[in-house]
Amino acid sequence: MQSPNNYSVNLLQVMEKTGYPIVQKNGQRIFGPPPDWVGPPPPRGCEVFVGKLPRDVFEDELVPIFSKVGKIYELRLMMDFSGSNRGYAFVTYATRAEAVAAIKKLANYEIRPRRHIGVVESVDNCRLYIGNIPKDATKEEVFKELSNRVPGMVRVIMYKNCFNRNQNRGYAFVEFVSHRAAAMARRVLVPGCVRIWNRDIMVDWAEPEPEVEDEEMSRVKVLYARNLKIRTAPDTIKAAIEAAIDKKIEKVKKICDYAFIHFYERNDAVEAFKKLRNVIIDGSHVEIKWAKPVDSDLYRIQKLRRGNAKFNTNLNLSQTLLLYKQHLEKNEYASCPKDEGIGSSYAPDCCSPVQCTPCMQEDFMTAPANLESTCSRYMWARPTYKFHSYFDANGKENYVCALELPHVGGPLFHPPRSLGPLYSVPCLTLQQARAYAAAIALQSFKQLGVDLLQVTDNRVYRPILQSLPQTYIGPWDCSLPPYYPTLPPPPIPVTVPATW
């Protein structure tokens, strides 16, 4: 441990040798920027996060190590009131290439005997996810309503419903001028404290888009197209693009309302990207972007939902790196199909459209995908579906789905708890029963703080049939006749917990 005198002398020597200023502000000590710097600060992607620092390591040791890789624009060391560092820092380089080199060369660097530091890319997230917005709201209306409450908004990103193009998907992404502005907006819009459109909205950080080096992007031969109609076939997309550039393309892989377009040559992809701006395919205005290649190993791990090694905010740096290493050693992602890349910040899974009964709302069939997305975003346990089947008086087979959420935490419940079972109405197919049950769960999420187990126990539901002589039991054992709530559910008194 350095003595206070030596500590101060070392800092003065660093300032004299480099010419950089050192200023302490808001719990962090800032080294930089360079005295000869001209122009705006370095762009996004030039900052790295440094973790697992010994508490008695300061600028006199860090600056020589990180300056070997490239020119340091700024080093921010997080400090506590005792004068020790808080175990992590941020280093901003002059260029993105130098930041990438620092990650490759200094990750797991032994800064002290048997003390290795972690160096990863720093994600400067300026985008928030806003959920539970009215599905008939336009982009302009959302921007106006939110900008009246929070400053620093740049734009609103909204996508149309896969099955009803006159509605949005019930969520939007909002970009801000800086990470700080986004963080302040997240505090202001905390669920339970602010009601917009006469409802509680859901607010969280949006998953950041992966940063890809310019050199790697220059080799990409795949375009990403979104806002396609569900009915649009891959052959229709392929024919429209080949007609626009008068050249053959390799293949089109369509998933729900978006697609990846593979070209034989990079020049063909560049030509298509220039000519297909605001193109109309099958009556829909299609958005074209470059598909971003990702770390295939890491992305397959995320899709398996065995632990988000890249964006898991519940893990510290050492736990995250250890999780990633364990997944790679066990080869748990080997059976997953390869992915073309990421075309946007959010490309949710979407169930295929199925034949609905006339009384069903069109967007009910997207409920399972929306429920899965919500559970994934807030790191809740995935829902479980169990089915009961019986024959009615006319001899038709009917299905009832019981949905359970084994672990639901913040922002709904503190501490976490289980919800369910929630029953669907009798349906002609398993897909419809599953969609109804998921829709009931999504409606329940809007009632923040409702004790759903107590509601399920106390409410009286009519039985499907008084006697079921021809009933057979599905994957789960039903000791009582199945019951279901009438859709939409009647108003429920909401009691907000004291901890909310």
Short mmCIF file of C-alpha atoms in Angstrom, two decimals:
data_model
loop_
_atom_site.label_atom_id
_atom_site.label_comp_id
_atom_site.label_asym_id
_atom_site.label_seq_id
_atom_site.Cartn_x
_atom_site.Cartn_y
_atom_site.Cartn_z
CA MET A 1 0.00 0.00 0.00
CA GLN A 2 1.39 3.38 -0.99
CA SER A 3 1.84 6.01 1.69
CA PRO A 4 -0.13 9.25 1.19
CA ASN A 5 3.06 11.21 0.44
CA ASN A 6 4.34 8.74 -2.16
CA TYR A 7 0.85 8.51 -3.61
CA SER A 8 0.62 12.27 -4.20
CA VAL A 9 4.16 12.47 -5.54
CA ASN A 10 3.49 9.68 -8.03
CA LEU A 11 0.38 11.42 -9.35
CA LEU A 12 2.28 14.68 -9.81
CA GLN A 13 5.02 12.85 -11.68
CA VAL A 14 2.44 11.31 -14.04
CA MET A 15 0.96 14.76 -14.74
CA GLU A 16 4.37 16.32 -15.37
CA LYS A 17 5.55 13.49 -17.61
CA THR A 18 2.43 13.25 -19.79
CA GLY A 19 1.08 16.79 -19.57
CA TYR A 20 -2.41 15.36 -18.93
CA PRO A 21 -4.57 16.96 -16.21
CA ILE A 22 -6.06 14.87 -13.39
CA VAL A 23 -9.40 16.00 -11.97
CA GLN A 24 -11.59 14.27 -9.38
CA LYS A 25 -15.33 14.62 -10.06
CA ASN A 26 -18.47 12.74 -9.00
CA GLY A 27 -16.69 9.76 -7.48
CA GLN A 28 -14.23 9.28 -10.31
CA ARG A 29 -10.76 10.58 -11.05
CA ILE A 30 -10.31 11.63 -14.67
CA PHE A 31 -6.91 11.51 -16.36
CA GLY A 32 -7.03 13.50 -19.61
CA PRO A 33 -7.83 14.59 -22.23
CA PRO A 34 -4.47 15.21 -23.93
CA PRO A 35 -3.31 18.84 -23.95
CA ASP A 36 -2.71 18.75 -27.72
CA TRP A 37 -6.12 17.24 -28.63
CA VAL A 38 -8.03 19.11 -31.34
CA GLY A 39 -11.57 18.35 -32.45
CA PRO A 40 -14.42 16.31 -30.97
CA PRO A 41 -13.86 13.40 -28.55
CA PRO A 42 -13.28 9.90 -29.98
CA PRO A 43 -16.43 8.20 -31.34
CA ARG A 44 -18.28 5.32 -29.72
CA GLY A 45 -16.37 2.05 -29.61
CA CYS A 46 -13.10 3.61 -28.43
CA GLU A 47 -13.64 2.90 -24.72
CA VAL A 48 -12.75 -0.27 -22.80
CA PHE A 49 -13.80 -1.43 -19.35
CA VAL A 50 -11.07 -2.56 -16.96
CA GLY A 51 -12.11 -4.77 -14.05
CA LYS A 52 -10.63 -6.77 -11.16
CA LEU A 53 -8.18 -4.00 -10.28
CA PRO A 54 -6.38 -4.20 -6.94
CA ARG A 55 -7.70 -1.44 -4.69
CA ASP A 56 -4.28 0.20 -4.32
CA VAL A 57 -3.55 0.54 -8.05
CA PHE A 58 -3.64 4.08 -9.41
CA GLU A 59 -2.76 6.14 -12.47
CA ASP A 60 0.99 5.86 -11.98
CA GLU A 61 0.71 2.11 -12.75
CA LEU A 62 -2.25 2.09 -15.12
CA VAL A 63 -1.13 4.82 -17.53
CA PRO A 64 2.18 3.15 -18.52
CA ILE A 65 0.43 -0.20 -19.08
CA PHE A 66 -2.44 1.07 -21.24
CA SER A 67 -0.40 3.67 -23.13
CA LYS A 68 1.75 0.86 -24.60
CA VAL A 69 -1.19 -0.15 -26.79
CA GLY A 70 -2.14 3.29 -28.11
CA LYS A 71 -2.76 6.92 -27.31
CA ILE A 72 -4.98 7.39 -24.26
CA TYR A 73 -7.63 10.07 -24.62
CA GLU A 74 -9.05 9.63 -21.12
CA LEU A 75 -8.75 7.28 -18.15
CA ARG A 76 -11.53 7.32 -15.56
CA LEU A 77 -10.71 5.54 -12.29
CA MET A 78 -13.68 4.96 -9.98
CA MET A 79 -12.86 6.04 -6.42
CA ASP A 80 -14.45 5.59 -2.99
CA PHE A 81 -14.39 7.88 0.04
CA SER A 82 -11.47 6.07 1.66
CA GLY A 83 -9.12 7.01 -1.18
CA SER A 84 -8.96 3.50 -2.66
CA ASN A 85 -10.23 2.70 -6.11
CA ARG A 86 -13.46 0.73 -6.50
CA GLY A 87 -11.91 -2.07 -8.51
CA TYR A 88 -12.63 -0.87 -12.03
CA ALA A 89 -11.88 1.88 -14.53
CA PHE A 90 -12.65 3.05 -18.08
CA VAL A 91 -9.98 3.81 -20.66
CA THR A 92 -10.82 5.75 -23.83
CA TYR A 93 -8.39 5.53 -26.74
CA ALA A 94 -8.00 7.91 -29.66
CA THR A 95 -9.17 5.32 -32.20
CA ARG A 96 -11.34 2.21 -32.23
CA ALA A 97 -8.46 0.08 -33.50
CA GLU A 98 -6.41 0.93 -30.41
CA ALA A 99 -9.33 -0.05 -28.15
CA VAL A 100 -9.64 -3.40 -29.93
CA ALA A 101 -5.88 -3.93 -29.56
CA ALA A 102 -6.12 -3.21 -25.83
CA ILE A 103 -8.80 -5.87 -25.40
CA LYS A 104 -6.71 -8.45 -27.25
CA LYS A 105 -3.37 -7.67 -25.60
CA LEU A 106 -4.31 -6.67 -22.04
CA ALA A 107 -7.16 -9.03 -21.21
CA ASN A 108 -6.04 -11.24 -18.31
CA TYR A 109 -2.89 -9.10 -17.90
CA GLU A 110 -1.01 -9.87 -14.65
CA ILE A 111 -0.82 -6.46 -13.05
CA ARG A 112 0.42 -7.85 -9.73
CA PRO A 113 1.67 -11.33 -8.79
CA ARG A 114 -1.34 -13.67 -9.27
CA ARG A 115 -3.64 -10.67 -9.88
CA HIS A 116 -5.03 -10.63 -13.43
CA ILE A 117 -7.20 -7.81 -14.75
CA GLY A 118 -10.10 -8.10 -17.18
CA VAL A 119 -10.38 -5.83 -20.21
CA VAL A 120 -13.54 -5.86 -22.34
CA GLU A 121 -15.41 -3.47 -24.59
CA SER A 122 -17.34 -0.76 -22.79
CA VAL A 123 -20.95 -0.44 -23.95
CA ASP A 124 -22.05 3.20 -24.00
CA ASN A 125 -25.77 2.48 -24.20
CA CYS A 126 -27.95 5.43 -25.20
CA ARG A 127 -31.13 3.49 -25.95
CA LEU A 128 -34.08 2.57 -23.70
CA TYR A 129 -36.81 -0.01 -24.18
CA ILE A 130 -40.31 1.35 -23.50
CA GLY A 131 -43.01 -1.32 -23.16
CA ASN A 132 -46.79 -1.40 -22.71
CA ILE A 133 -47.46 1.57 -24.99
CA PRO A 134 -50.83 1.82 -26.81
CA LYS A 135 -50.77 -0.26 -29.96
CA ASP A 136 -52.56 2.46 -31.92
CA ALA A 137 -50.00 5.14 -30.98
CA THR A 138 -47.82 6.55 -33.76
CA LYS A 139 -44.10 7.27 -33.60
CA GLU A 140 -44.76 11.02 -33.50
CA GLU A 141 -47.24 10.68 -30.62
CA VAL A 142 -44.82 8.60 -28.56
CA PHE A 143 -41.99 11.10 -29.16
CA LYS A 144 -44.20 14.04 -28.15
CA GLU A 145 -45.54 12.36 -25.01
CA LEU A 146 -42.12 11.21 -23.74
CA SER A 147 -40.27 14.42 -24.65
CA ASN A 148 -42.68 16.34 -22.40
CA ARG A 149 -41.35 14.31 -19.45
CA VAL A 150 -37.67 13.62 -20.20
CA PRO A 151 -35.06 15.74 -22.06
CA GLY A 152 -32.36 14.65 -24.48
CA MET A 153 -34.42 12.45 -26.80
CA VAL A 154 -33.09 11.98 -30.34
CA ARG A 155 -35.56 9.62 -31.99
CA VAL A 156 -38.15 6.90 -31.42
CA ILE A 157 -37.91 3.52 -33.14
CA MET A 158 -41.16 1.56 -33.51
CA TYR A 159 -42.04 -1.53 -35.51
CA LYS A 160 -45.40 -2.59 -36.89
CA ASN A 161 -47.27 -5.63 -35.70
CA CYS A 162 -46.45 -8.74 -37.71
CA PHE A 163 -50.10 -9.64 -38.26
CA ASN A 164 -51.84 -6.25 -38.14
CA ARG A 165 -49.95 -3.53 -40.02
CA ASN A 166 -52.24 -0.82 -38.58
CA GLN A 167 -50.86 -1.39 -35.08
CA ASN A 168 -47.44 -1.22 -33.46
CA ARG A 169 -46.04 -4.06 -31.35
CA GLY A 170 -46.73 -2.43 -28.01
CA TYR A 171 -43.16 -1.29 -27.42
CA ALA A 172 -40.65 1.23 -28.74
CA PHE A 173 -36.95 2.06 -28.51
CA VAL A 174 -35.95 5.60 -27.56
CA GLU A 175 -32.48 6.96 -28.32
CA PHE A 176 -30.91 9.78 -26.30
CA VAL A 177 -28.03 12.15 -26.89
CA SER A 178 -25.87 10.42 -24.27
CA HIS A 179 -25.76 7.54 -21.84
CA ARG A 180 -26.25 9.97 -18.98
CA ALA A 181 -29.44 11.36 -20.54
CA ALA A 182 -30.76 7.83 -21.03
CA ALA A 183 -29.92 6.91 -17.42
CA MET A 184 -31.72 10.00 -16.08
CA ALA A 185 -34.76 9.22 -18.24
CA ARG A 186 -34.81 5.67 -16.91
CA ARG A 187 -34.97 7.04 -13.37
CA VAL A 188 -37.80 9.45 -14.20
CA LEU A 189 -39.89 6.82 -16.00
CA VAL A 190 -39.59 4.17 -13.30
CA PRO A 191 -42.69 1.90 -13.35
CA GLY A 192 -45.22 2.66 -10.64
CA CYS A 193 -44.23 6.32 -10.32
CA VAL A 194 -45.28 7.66 -13.70
CA ARG A 195 -48.41 6.82 -15.70
CA ILE A 196 -48.45 7.66 -19.41
CA TRP A 197 -51.48 7.13 -21.63
CA ASN A 198 -53.30 6.28 -18.37
CA ARG A 199 -51.20 3.14 -17.92
CA ASP A 200 -47.95 1.98 -16.33
CA ILE A 201 -45.15 1.59 -18.85
CA MET A 202 -42.20 -0.78 -18.69
CA VAL A 203 -38.73 0.80 -18.96
CA ASP A 204 -35.39 -0.95 -19.26
CA TRP A 205 -32.08 -0.71 -21.07
CA ALA A 206 -32.27 -1.91 -24.65
CA GLU A 207 -29.76 -4.56 -25.63
CA PRO A 208 -26.97 -2.64 -27.38
CA GLU A 209 -26.12 -3.45 -30.95
CA PRO A 210 -22.76 -5.20 -31.27
CA GLU A 211 -19.87 -3.02 -32.36
CA VAL A 212 -18.16 -4.47 -35.43
CA GLU A 213 -14.82 -3.35 -36.81
CA ASP A 214 -14.92 -1.42 -40.07
CA GLU A 215 -12.54 -3.90 -41.67
CA GLU A 216 -14.87 -6.80 -40.88
CA MET A 217 -17.96 -4.90 -42.03
CA SER A 218 -16.24 -4.21 -45.36
CA ARG A 219 -16.32 -7.95 -46.09
CA VAL A 220 -20.01 -8.51 -45.31
CA LYS A 221 -22.09 -9.87 -48.21
CA VAL A 222 -25.43 -10.10 -46.37
CA LEU A 223 -28.19 -7.50 -46.13
CA TYR A 224 -30.89 -7.36 -43.47
CA ALA A 225 -34.47 -6.50 -44.52
CA ARG A 226 -37.26 -5.80 -42.05
CA ASN A 227 -40.91 -4.70 -42.09
CA LEU A 228 -41.87 -7.46 -44.51
CA LYS A 229 -45.36 -8.92 -44.57
CA ILE A 230 -45.84 -12.32 -43.02
CA ARG A 231 -47.32 -13.67 -46.23
CA THR A 232 -44.39 -12.47 -48.39
CA ALA A 233 -42.48 -15.50 -49.65
CA PRO A 234 -38.66 -15.64 -49.93
CA ASP A 235 -38.99 -16.14 -53.69
CA THR A 236 -40.90 -12.86 -53.95
CA ILE A 237 -38.12 -11.02 -52.11
CA LYS A 238 -35.45 -12.68 -54.23
CA ALA A 239 -37.21 -11.79 -57.48
CA ALA A 240 -37.66 -8.14 -56.46
CA ILE A 241 -34.00 -7.71 -55.54
CA GLU A 242 -32.67 -9.50 -58.62
CA ALA A 243 -34.86 -7.27 -60.79
CA ALA A 244 -33.48 -4.14 -59.07
CA ILE A 245 -29.78 -5.00 -59.56
CA ASP A 246 -30.15 -7.26 -62.62
CA LYS A 247 -27.97 -9.92 -60.99
CA LYS A 248 -28.48 -13.25 -59.27
CA ILE A 249 -28.37 -13.50 -55.49
CA GLU A 250 -27.37 -16.57 -53.51
CA LYS A 251 -30.37 -17.03 -51.18
CA VAL A 252 -32.97 -15.32 -48.99
CA LYS A 253 -33.68 -16.58 -45.48
CA LYS A 254 -36.97 -15.12 -44.20
CA ILE A 255 -37.93 -15.27 -40.52
CA CYS A 256 -41.33 -13.86 -39.60
CA ASP A 257 -41.29 -10.24 -40.87
CA TYR A 258 -37.56 -9.89 -41.52
CA ALA A 259 -35.06 -11.61 -43.78
CA PHE A 260 -31.34 -12.05 -44.48
CA ILE A 261 -30.32 -11.62 -48.12
CA HIS A 262 -27.11 -13.39 -49.15
CA PHE A 263 -25.13 -12.22 -52.19
CA TYR A 264 -22.41 -14.00 -54.14
CA GLU A 265 -20.24 -10.88 -54.35
CA ARG A 266 -19.67 -7.92 -52.04
CA ASN A 267 -20.10 -5.45 -54.93
CA ASP A 268 -23.55 -6.84 -55.64
CA ALA A 269 -24.55 -6.31 -52.04
CA VAL A 270 -23.26 -2.71 -52.13
CA GLU A 271 -25.22 -2.02 -55.32
CA ALA A 272 -28.39 -3.51 -53.81
CA PHE A 273 -27.95 -1.49 -50.61
CA LYS A 274 -27.79 1.75 -52.63
CA LYS A 275 -30.72 0.96 -54.92
CA LEU A 276 -33.08 -0.58 -52.36
CA ARG A 277 -33.50 2.41 -50.05
CA ASN A 278 -37.22 2.69 -49.17
CA VAL A 279 -38.03 -0.15 -51.55
CA ILE A 280 -41.61 -1.49 -51.66
CA ILE A 281 -41.92 -5.29 -51.73
CA ASP A 282 -45.36 -6.89 -51.87
CA GLY A 283 -46.99 -3.59 -50.88
CA SER A 284 -44.83 -2.98 -47.79
CA HIS A 285 -42.11 -0.36 -47.29
CA VAL A 286 -39.04 -2.45 -46.46
CA GLU A 287 -36.06 -1.20 -44.44
CA ILE A 288 -32.66 -2.42 -45.69
CA LYS A 289 -29.52 -2.48 -43.52
CA TRP A 290 -26.19 -4.25 -43.45
CA ALA A 291 -26.31 -7.44 -41.37
CA LYS A 292 -23.78 -7.27 -38.57
CA PRO A 293 -21.67 -10.38 -38.04
CA VAL A 294 -21.45 -11.40 -34.39
CA ASP A 295 -19.34 -13.70 -32.27
CA SER A 296 -21.05 -16.93 -33.29
CA ASP A 297 -20.02 -18.83 -30.16
CA LEU A 298 -21.29 -16.09 -27.84
CA TYR A 299 -24.50 -15.54 -29.79
CA ARG A 300 -25.39 -19.25 -29.80
CA ILE A 301 -24.91 -19.30 -26.03
CA GLN A 302 -27.38 -16.43 -25.69
CA LYS A 303 -29.96 -18.18 -27.85
CA LEU A 304 -29.75 -21.30 -25.71
CA ARG A 305 -30.80 -19.14 -22.73
CA ARG A 306 -28.28 -20.85 -20.47
CA GLY A 307 -26.85 -17.52 -19.34
CA ASN A 308 -26.32 -14.27 -21.21
CA ALA A 309 -22.55 -14.03 -21.20
CA LYS A 310 -22.48 -10.65 -22.91
CA PHE A 311 -25.28 -8.52 -21.49
CA ASN A 312 -26.09 -10.20 -18.17
CA THR A 313 -26.25 -7.31 -15.72
CA ASN A 314 -26.59 -9.66 -12.73
CA LEU A 315 -22.99 -10.87 -13.14
CA ASN A 316 -19.80 -8.99 -12.48
CA LEU A 317 -16.90 -9.06 -14.93
CA SER A 318 -15.13 -12.11 -13.51
CA GLN A 319 -18.37 -14.12 -13.38
CA THR A 320 -19.25 -13.12 -16.94
CA LEU A 321 -15.88 -14.15 -18.32
CA LEU A 322 -15.99 -17.40 -16.33
CA LEU A 323 -19.48 -18.19 -17.66
CA TYR A 324 -18.33 -17.58 -21.23
CA LYS A 325 -15.28 -19.78 -20.73
CA GLN A 326 -17.35 -22.61 -19.23
CA HIS A 327 -19.77 -22.58 -22.15
CA LEU A 328 -16.94 -22.74 -24.65
CA GLU A 329 -15.16 -25.57 -22.82
CA LYS A 330 -18.35 -27.65 -22.59
CA ASN A 331 -19.16 -26.96 -26.25
CA GLU A 332 -22.81 -26.46 -25.28
CA TYR A 333 -23.57 -24.37 -28.33
CA ALA A 334 -22.35 -26.91 -30.91
CA SER A 335 -25.81 -28.19 -31.78
CA CYS A 336 -27.22 -24.72 -32.45
CA PRO A 337 -27.67 -23.58 -36.06
CA LYS A 338 -25.48 -20.78 -37.33
CA ASP A 339 -26.83 -17.25 -37.43
CA GLU A 340 -26.37 -14.80 -40.26
CA GLY A 341 -25.96 -11.81 -37.97
CA ILE A 342 -27.93 -9.12 -36.21
CA GLY A 343 -29.77 -6.59 -38.27
CA SER A 344 -31.28 -4.47 -35.51
CA SER A 345 -31.21 -4.00 -31.77
CA TYR A 346 -34.20 -6.24 -31.32
CA ALA A 347 -35.39 -9.07 -33.52
CA PRO A 348 -37.89 -10.99 -31.37
CA ASP A 349 -38.96 -14.52 -32.02
CA CYS A 350 -42.47 -14.62 -33.49
CA CYS A 351 -44.86 -17.51 -33.63
CA SER A 352 -46.34 -18.53 -36.94
CA PRO A 353 -49.93 -17.42 -37.62
CA VAL A 354 -52.50 -20.13 -36.92
CA GLN A 355 -56.19 -20.39 -37.69
CA CYS A 356 -58.06 -18.42 -35.02
CA THR A 357 -61.64 -18.65 -33.89
CA PRO A 358 -63.73 -15.59 -34.79
CA CYS A 359 -63.79 -14.34 -31.21
CA MET A 360 -60.00 -14.26 -30.88
CA GLN A 361 -58.15 -11.01 -31.30
CA GLU A 362 -55.63 -11.03 -34.10
CA ASP A 363 -52.68 -10.16 -31.91
CA PHE A 364 -53.40 -13.01 -29.46
CA MET A 365 -51.28 -15.34 -31.55
CA THR A 366 -48.20 -13.17 -30.88
CA ALA A 367 -48.72 -13.41 -27.10
CA PRO A 368 -46.40 -16.43 -26.52
CA ALA A 369 -43.55 -14.67 -28.32
CA ASN A 370 -44.17 -11.43 -26.41
CA LEU A 371 -44.28 -13.34 -23.12
CA GLU A 372 -41.02 -15.14 -23.89
CA SER A 373 -39.43 -11.80 -24.81
CA THR A 374 -40.58 -10.17 -21.57
CA CYS A 375 -39.26 -13.03 -19.44
CA SER A 376 -35.93 -12.95 -21.27
CA ARG A 377 -35.57 -9.17 -20.98
CA TYR A 378 -36.12 -9.14 -17.21
CA MET A 379 -34.27 -12.45 -16.66
CA TRP A 380 -37.30 -14.28 -15.27
CA ALA A 381 -37.71 -18.03 -15.59
CA ARG A 382 -39.38 -19.12 -18.82
CA PRO A 383 -43.12 -19.93 -18.69
CA THR A 384 -44.29 -23.56 -18.61
CA TYR A 385 -47.35 -24.71 -20.55
CA LYS A 386 -49.45 -27.76 -19.60
CA PHE A 387 -52.47 -28.97 -21.56
CA HIS A 388 -55.74 -30.72 -20.72
CA SER A 389 -57.96 -32.14 -23.46
CA TYR A 390 -61.55 -33.41 -23.48
CA PHE A 391 -64.41 -34.16 -25.89
CA ASP A 392 -67.47 -31.94 -25.77
CA ALA A 393 -71.10 -33.03 -26.24
CA ASN A 394 -70.70 -32.85 -30.03
CA GLY A 395 -67.67 -35.13 -29.99
CA LYS A 396 -65.19 -32.35 -30.80
CA GLU A 397 -61.83 -32.35 -29.06
CA ASN A 398 -61.09 -29.21 -27.00
CA TYR A 399 -57.89 -28.06 -25.31
CA VAL A 400 -57.27 -25.98 -22.20
CA CYS A 401 -53.81 -24.62 -21.39
CA ALA A 402 -52.51 -23.98 -17.86
CA LEU A 403 -49.60 -21.52 -17.78
CA GLU A 404 -47.22 -21.08 -14.86
CA LEU A 405 -44.40 -18.60 -14.33
CA PRO A 406 -42.11 -20.20 -11.76
CA HIS A 407 -39.97 -17.12 -11.04
CA VAL A 408 -41.10 -13.50 -11.59
CA GLY A 409 -39.00 -10.71 -10.09
CA GLY A 410 -38.44 -7.00 -10.69
CA PRO A 411 -39.91 -4.72 -11.79
CA LEU A 412 -43.14 -6.54 -10.85
CA PHE A 413 -42.36 -8.27 -7.56
CA HIS A 414 -39.80 -7.85 -4.81
CA PRO A 415 -38.87 -10.46 -3.69
CA PRO A 416 -39.45 -12.74 -6.70
CA ARG A 417 -42.34 -15.19 -6.64
CA SER A 418 -44.23 -17.66 -8.83
CA LEU A 419 -47.47 -16.95 -10.69
CA GLY A 420 -50.19 -19.29 -11.83
CA PRO A 421 -51.63 -21.47 -12.96
CA LEU A 422 -53.51 -19.24 -15.40
CA TYR A 423 -56.06 -21.09 -17.54
CA SER A 424 -57.09 -20.46 -21.13
CA VAL A 425 -60.57 -20.80 -22.59
CA PRO A 426 -61.39 -24.07 -24.38
CA CYS A 427 -59.83 -23.98 -27.85
CA LEU A 428 -59.84 -26.18 -30.93
CA THR A 429 -56.02 -26.33 -31.19
CA LEU A 430 -53.07 -26.41 -28.83
CA GLN A 431 -51.68 -23.25 -30.44
CA GLN A 432 -54.82 -21.27 -29.68
CA ALA A 433 -54.96 -22.48 -26.08
CA ARG A 434 -51.30 -21.57 -25.60
CA ALA A 435 -51.88 -18.10 -27.08
CA TYR A 436 -54.88 -17.42 -24.83
CA ALA A 437 -52.96 -18.40 -21.69
CA ALA A 438 -50.02 -16.19 -22.68
CA ALA A 439 -52.38 -13.28 -23.38
CA ILE A 440 -53.85 -13.62 -19.87
CA ALA A 441 -50.33 -13.49 -18.39
CA LEU A 442 -49.47 -10.36 -20.37
CA GLN A 443 -52.66 -8.67 -19.18
CA SER A 444 -51.71 -9.58 -15.62
CA PHE A 445 -48.29 -7.91 -15.96
CA LYS A 446 -50.03 -4.59 -16.50
CA GLN A 447 -51.55 -4.86 -13.03
CA LEU A 448 -48.39 -4.12 -11.05
CA GLY A 449 -48.40 -5.68 -7.59
CA VAL A 450 -51.50 -7.85 -8.04
CA ASP A 451 -51.40 -11.07 -5.99
CA LEU A 452 -52.36 -13.34 -8.88
CA LEU A 453 -52.20 -16.51 -6.83
CA GLN A 454 -54.67 -15.09 -4.35
CA VAL A 455 -56.90 -13.91 -7.20
CA THR A 456 -56.79 -17.33 -8.82
CA ASP A 457 -57.67 -19.04 -5.54
CA ASN A 458 -60.51 -16.70 -4.56
CA ARG A 459 -62.27 -16.17 -7.85
CA VAL A 460 -64.97 -18.63 -8.88
CA TYR A 461 -64.76 -19.95 -12.43
CA ARG A 462 -67.39 -22.05 -14.14
CA PRO A 463 -66.33 -25.58 -15.06
CA ILE A 464 -65.87 -26.54 -18.69
CA LEU A 465 -68.21 -29.53 -18.24
CA GLN A 466 -69.95 -30.90 -15.16
CA SER A 467 -68.87 -34.45 -16.00
CA LEU A 468 -66.19 -35.60 -18.40
CA PRO A 469 -66.69 -39.33 -19.04
CA GLN A 470 -64.63 -39.17 -22.25
CA THR A 471 -61.86 -37.03 -20.83
CA TYR A 472 -58.26 -38.10 -21.12
CA ILE A 473 -55.39 -36.43 -19.35
CA GLY A 474 -52.50 -34.82 -21.24
CA PRO A 475 -48.93 -34.25 -20.03
CA TRP A 476 -50.02 -33.14 -16.57
CA ASP A 477 -52.22 -34.67 -13.90
CA CYS A 478 -55.39 -32.68 -13.27
CA SER A 479 -57.07 -33.72 -10.00
CA LEU A 480 -59.83 -31.09 -10.29
CA PRO A 481 -62.03 -30.06 -13.24
CA PRO A 482 -60.23 -27.36 -15.23
CA TYR A 483 -61.41 -23.79 -14.82
CA TYR A 484 -60.69 -20.69 -16.82
CA PRO A 485 -61.20 -16.93 -16.41
CA THR A 486 -63.43 -15.06 -18.82
CA LEU A 487 -61.51 -12.85 -21.27
CA PRO A 488 -60.94 -10.02 -20.84
CA PRO A 489 -60.71 -10.43 -17.03
CA PRO A 490 -62.88 -8.13 -14.90
CA PRO A 491 -61.23 -5.19 -13.11
CA ILE A 492 -59.15 -6.27 -10.14
CA PRO A 493 -58.31 -4.03 -7.16
CA VAL A 494 -54.59 -3.35 -7.33
CA THR A 495 -52.55 -3.21 -4.15
CA VAL A 496 -49.04 -1.86 -4.66
CA PRO A 497 -46.53 -3.40 -2.24
CA ALA A 498 -44.76 -1.11 0.19
CA THR A 499 -41.41 -2.04 -1.35
CA TRP A 500 -42.42 -0.83 -4.83
#
